[in-house]
PDB file of C-alpha atoms in Angstrom:
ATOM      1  CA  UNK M  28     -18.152 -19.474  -2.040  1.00 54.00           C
ATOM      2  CA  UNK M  29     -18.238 -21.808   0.730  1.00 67.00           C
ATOM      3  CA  UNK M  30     -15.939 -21.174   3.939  1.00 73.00           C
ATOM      4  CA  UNK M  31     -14.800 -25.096   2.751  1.00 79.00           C
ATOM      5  CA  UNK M  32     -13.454 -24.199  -0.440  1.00 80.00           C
ATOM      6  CA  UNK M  33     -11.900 -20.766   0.583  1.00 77.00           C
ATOM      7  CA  UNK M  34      -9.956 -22.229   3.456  1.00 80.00           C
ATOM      8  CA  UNK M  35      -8.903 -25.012   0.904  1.00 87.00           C
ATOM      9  CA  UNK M  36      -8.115 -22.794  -1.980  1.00 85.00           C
ATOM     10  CA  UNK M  37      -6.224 -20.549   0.679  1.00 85.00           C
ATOM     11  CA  UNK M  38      -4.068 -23.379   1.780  1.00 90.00           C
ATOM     12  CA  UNK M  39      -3.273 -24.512  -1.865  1.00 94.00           C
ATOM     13  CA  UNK M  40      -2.496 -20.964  -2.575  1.00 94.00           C
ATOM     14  CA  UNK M  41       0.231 -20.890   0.543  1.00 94.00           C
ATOM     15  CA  UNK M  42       1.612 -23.793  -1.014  1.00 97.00           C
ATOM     16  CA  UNK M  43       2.187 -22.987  -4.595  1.00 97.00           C
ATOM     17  CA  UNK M  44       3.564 -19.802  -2.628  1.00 97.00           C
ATOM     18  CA  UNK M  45       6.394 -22.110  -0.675  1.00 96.00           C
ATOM     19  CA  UNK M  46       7.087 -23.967  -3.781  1.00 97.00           C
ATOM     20  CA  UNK M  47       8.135 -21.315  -6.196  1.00 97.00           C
ATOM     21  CA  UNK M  48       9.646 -19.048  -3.689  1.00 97.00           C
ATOM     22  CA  UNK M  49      11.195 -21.464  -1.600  1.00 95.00           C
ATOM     23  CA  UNK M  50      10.488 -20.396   1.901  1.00 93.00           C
ATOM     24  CA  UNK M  51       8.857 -22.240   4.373  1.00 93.00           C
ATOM     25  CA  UNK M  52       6.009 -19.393   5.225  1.00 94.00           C
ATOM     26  CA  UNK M  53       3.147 -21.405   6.205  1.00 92.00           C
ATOM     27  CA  UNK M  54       0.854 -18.164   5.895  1.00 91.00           C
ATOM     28  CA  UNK M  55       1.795 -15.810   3.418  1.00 91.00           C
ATOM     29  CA  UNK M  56      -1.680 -14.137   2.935  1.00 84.00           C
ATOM     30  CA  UNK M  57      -2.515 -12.991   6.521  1.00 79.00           C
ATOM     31  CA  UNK M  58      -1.771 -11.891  10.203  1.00 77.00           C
ATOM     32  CA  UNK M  59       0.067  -9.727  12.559  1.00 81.00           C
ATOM     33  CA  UNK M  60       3.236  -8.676  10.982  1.00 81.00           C
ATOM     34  CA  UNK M  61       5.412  -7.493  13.590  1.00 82.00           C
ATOM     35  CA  UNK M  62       9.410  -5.837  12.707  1.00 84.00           C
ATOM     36  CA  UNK M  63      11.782  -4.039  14.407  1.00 83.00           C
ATOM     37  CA  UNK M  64      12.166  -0.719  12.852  1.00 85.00           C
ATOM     38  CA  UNK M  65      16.287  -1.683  11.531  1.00 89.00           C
ATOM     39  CA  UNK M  66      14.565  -4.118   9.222  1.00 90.00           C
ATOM     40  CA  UNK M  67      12.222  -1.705   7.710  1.00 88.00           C
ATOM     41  CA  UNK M  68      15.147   0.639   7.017  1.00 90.00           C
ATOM     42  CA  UNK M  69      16.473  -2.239   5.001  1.00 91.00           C
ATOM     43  CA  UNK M  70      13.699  -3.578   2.708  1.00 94.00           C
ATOM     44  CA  UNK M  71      13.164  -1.537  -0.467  1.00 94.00           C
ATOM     45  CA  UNK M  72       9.715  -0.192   0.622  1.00 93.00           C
ATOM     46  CA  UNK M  73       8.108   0.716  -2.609  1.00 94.00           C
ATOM     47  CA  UNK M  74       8.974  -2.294  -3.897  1.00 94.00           C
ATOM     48  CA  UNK M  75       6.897  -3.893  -1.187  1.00 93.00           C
ATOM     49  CA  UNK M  76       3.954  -1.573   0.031  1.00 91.00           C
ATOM     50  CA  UNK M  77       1.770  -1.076  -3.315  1.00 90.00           C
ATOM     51  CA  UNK M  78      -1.307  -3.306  -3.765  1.00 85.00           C
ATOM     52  CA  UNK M  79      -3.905  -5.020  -1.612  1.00 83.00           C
ATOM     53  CA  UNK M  80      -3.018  -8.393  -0.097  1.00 82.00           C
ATOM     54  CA  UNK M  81       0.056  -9.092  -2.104  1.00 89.00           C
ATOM     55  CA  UNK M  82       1.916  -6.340  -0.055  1.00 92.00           C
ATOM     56  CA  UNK M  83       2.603  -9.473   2.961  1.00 92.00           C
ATOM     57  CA  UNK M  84       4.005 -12.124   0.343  1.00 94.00           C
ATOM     58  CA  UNK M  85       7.052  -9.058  -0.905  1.00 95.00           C
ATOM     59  CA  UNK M  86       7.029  -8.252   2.768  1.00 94.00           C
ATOM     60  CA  UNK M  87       7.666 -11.482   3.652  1.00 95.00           C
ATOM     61  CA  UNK M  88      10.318 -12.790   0.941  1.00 96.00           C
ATOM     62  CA  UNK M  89      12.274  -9.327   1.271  1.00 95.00           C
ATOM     63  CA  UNK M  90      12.481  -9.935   4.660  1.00 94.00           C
ATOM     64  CA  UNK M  91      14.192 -13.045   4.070  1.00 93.00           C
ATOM     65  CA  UNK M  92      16.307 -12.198   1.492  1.00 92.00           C
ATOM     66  CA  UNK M  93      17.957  -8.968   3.352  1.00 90.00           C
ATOM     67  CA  UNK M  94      18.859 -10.874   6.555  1.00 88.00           C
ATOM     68  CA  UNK M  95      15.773 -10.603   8.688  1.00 89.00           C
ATOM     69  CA  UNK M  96      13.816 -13.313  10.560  1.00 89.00           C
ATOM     70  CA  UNK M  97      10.442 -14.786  10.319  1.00 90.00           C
ATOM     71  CA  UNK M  98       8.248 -16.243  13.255  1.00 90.00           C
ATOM     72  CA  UNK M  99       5.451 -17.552  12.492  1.00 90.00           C
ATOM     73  CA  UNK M 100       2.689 -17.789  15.517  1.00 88.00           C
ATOM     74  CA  UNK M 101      -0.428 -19.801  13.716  1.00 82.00           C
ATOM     75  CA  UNK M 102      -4.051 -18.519  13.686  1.00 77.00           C
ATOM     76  CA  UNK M 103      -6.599 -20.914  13.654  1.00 75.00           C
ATOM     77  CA  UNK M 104      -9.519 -20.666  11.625  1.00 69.00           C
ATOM     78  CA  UNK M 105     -12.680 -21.945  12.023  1.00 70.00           C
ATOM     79  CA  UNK M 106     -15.501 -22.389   9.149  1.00 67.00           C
ATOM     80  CA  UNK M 107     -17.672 -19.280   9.003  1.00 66.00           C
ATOM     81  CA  UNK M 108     -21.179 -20.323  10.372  1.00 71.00           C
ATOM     82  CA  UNK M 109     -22.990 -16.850   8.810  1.00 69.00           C
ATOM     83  CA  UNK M 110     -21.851 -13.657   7.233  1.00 68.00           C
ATOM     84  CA  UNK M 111     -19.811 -13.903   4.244  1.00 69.00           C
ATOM     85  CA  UNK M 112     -15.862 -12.501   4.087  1.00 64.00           C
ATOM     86  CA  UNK M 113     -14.949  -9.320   2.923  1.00 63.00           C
ATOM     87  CA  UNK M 114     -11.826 -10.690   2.014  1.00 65.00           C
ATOM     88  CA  UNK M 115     -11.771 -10.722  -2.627  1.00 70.00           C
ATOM     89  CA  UNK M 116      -9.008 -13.064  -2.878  1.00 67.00           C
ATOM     90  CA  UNK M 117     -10.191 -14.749  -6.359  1.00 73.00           C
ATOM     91  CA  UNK M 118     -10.411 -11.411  -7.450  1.00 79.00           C
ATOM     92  CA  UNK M 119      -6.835 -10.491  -7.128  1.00 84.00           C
ATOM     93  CA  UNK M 120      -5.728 -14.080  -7.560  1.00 88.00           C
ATOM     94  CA  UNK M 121      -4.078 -13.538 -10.737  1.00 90.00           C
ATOM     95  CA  UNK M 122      -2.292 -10.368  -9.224  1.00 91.00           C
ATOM     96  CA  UNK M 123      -0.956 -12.470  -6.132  1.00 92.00           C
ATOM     97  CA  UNK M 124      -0.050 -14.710  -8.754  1.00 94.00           C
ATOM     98  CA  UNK M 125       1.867 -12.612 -10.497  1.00 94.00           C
ATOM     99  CA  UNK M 126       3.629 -11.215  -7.663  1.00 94.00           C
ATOM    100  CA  UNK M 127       4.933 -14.806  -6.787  1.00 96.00           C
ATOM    101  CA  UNK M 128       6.342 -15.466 -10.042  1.00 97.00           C
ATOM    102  CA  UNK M 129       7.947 -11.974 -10.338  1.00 95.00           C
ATOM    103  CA  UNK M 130       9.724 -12.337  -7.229  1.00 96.00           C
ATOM    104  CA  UNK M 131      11.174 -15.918  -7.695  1.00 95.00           C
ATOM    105  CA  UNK M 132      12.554 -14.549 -10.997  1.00 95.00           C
ATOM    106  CA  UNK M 133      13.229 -10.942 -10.524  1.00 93.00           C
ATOM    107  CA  UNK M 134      13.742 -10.160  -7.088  1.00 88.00           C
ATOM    108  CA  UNK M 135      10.925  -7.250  -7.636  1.00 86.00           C
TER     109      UNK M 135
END
């Protein structure tokens, strides 16, 4: 796929994310993710750390829920001019997807 459509179909996917968790995460799919170590102890960790990518979006929305902060330092992107990403997010699309919808209605 073209670096065009992935950085589009990553954006859309950040959206849909915002929508139907209602947080205003502007990347929910990548970065640094930096905590303090009283936050951890918080969060329900195997609720959280199980999958591939999907791991940062429960991360993220736990985070919220139990009281912690999010700040959110953007990385910019550029269009790949060779190589292609290693990165399968169409094939665990469906599994990110389901993770979204399982959080906004079960808080798991």
């Amino acid at each position: 796929l073209t670096s065009k459509f992935r950085y589009w179909a990553s954006y859309a996917f950040n959206v849909l994310i915002r929508v139907v968790l209602l947080q205003n995460i502007h990347d929910n799919l990548s970065g640094y993710l930096c905590f303090r170590r009283g936050l951890l102890d918080r969060l329900d960790r195997d609720a959280i750390f199980y999958g591939y990518g999907d791991y940062a979006i429960r991360f993220l929305w736990q985070t919220l829920h139990r009281g912690g902060r999010v700040l959110e330092i953007p990385t910019v992107y550029r269009f790949r001019k060779g190589g292609e990403s290693k990165t399968r997010f169409f094939a665990y699309f469906w599994t990110y997807l389901a993770s979204i919808f399982r959080l906004r209605f079960t808080g798991r």
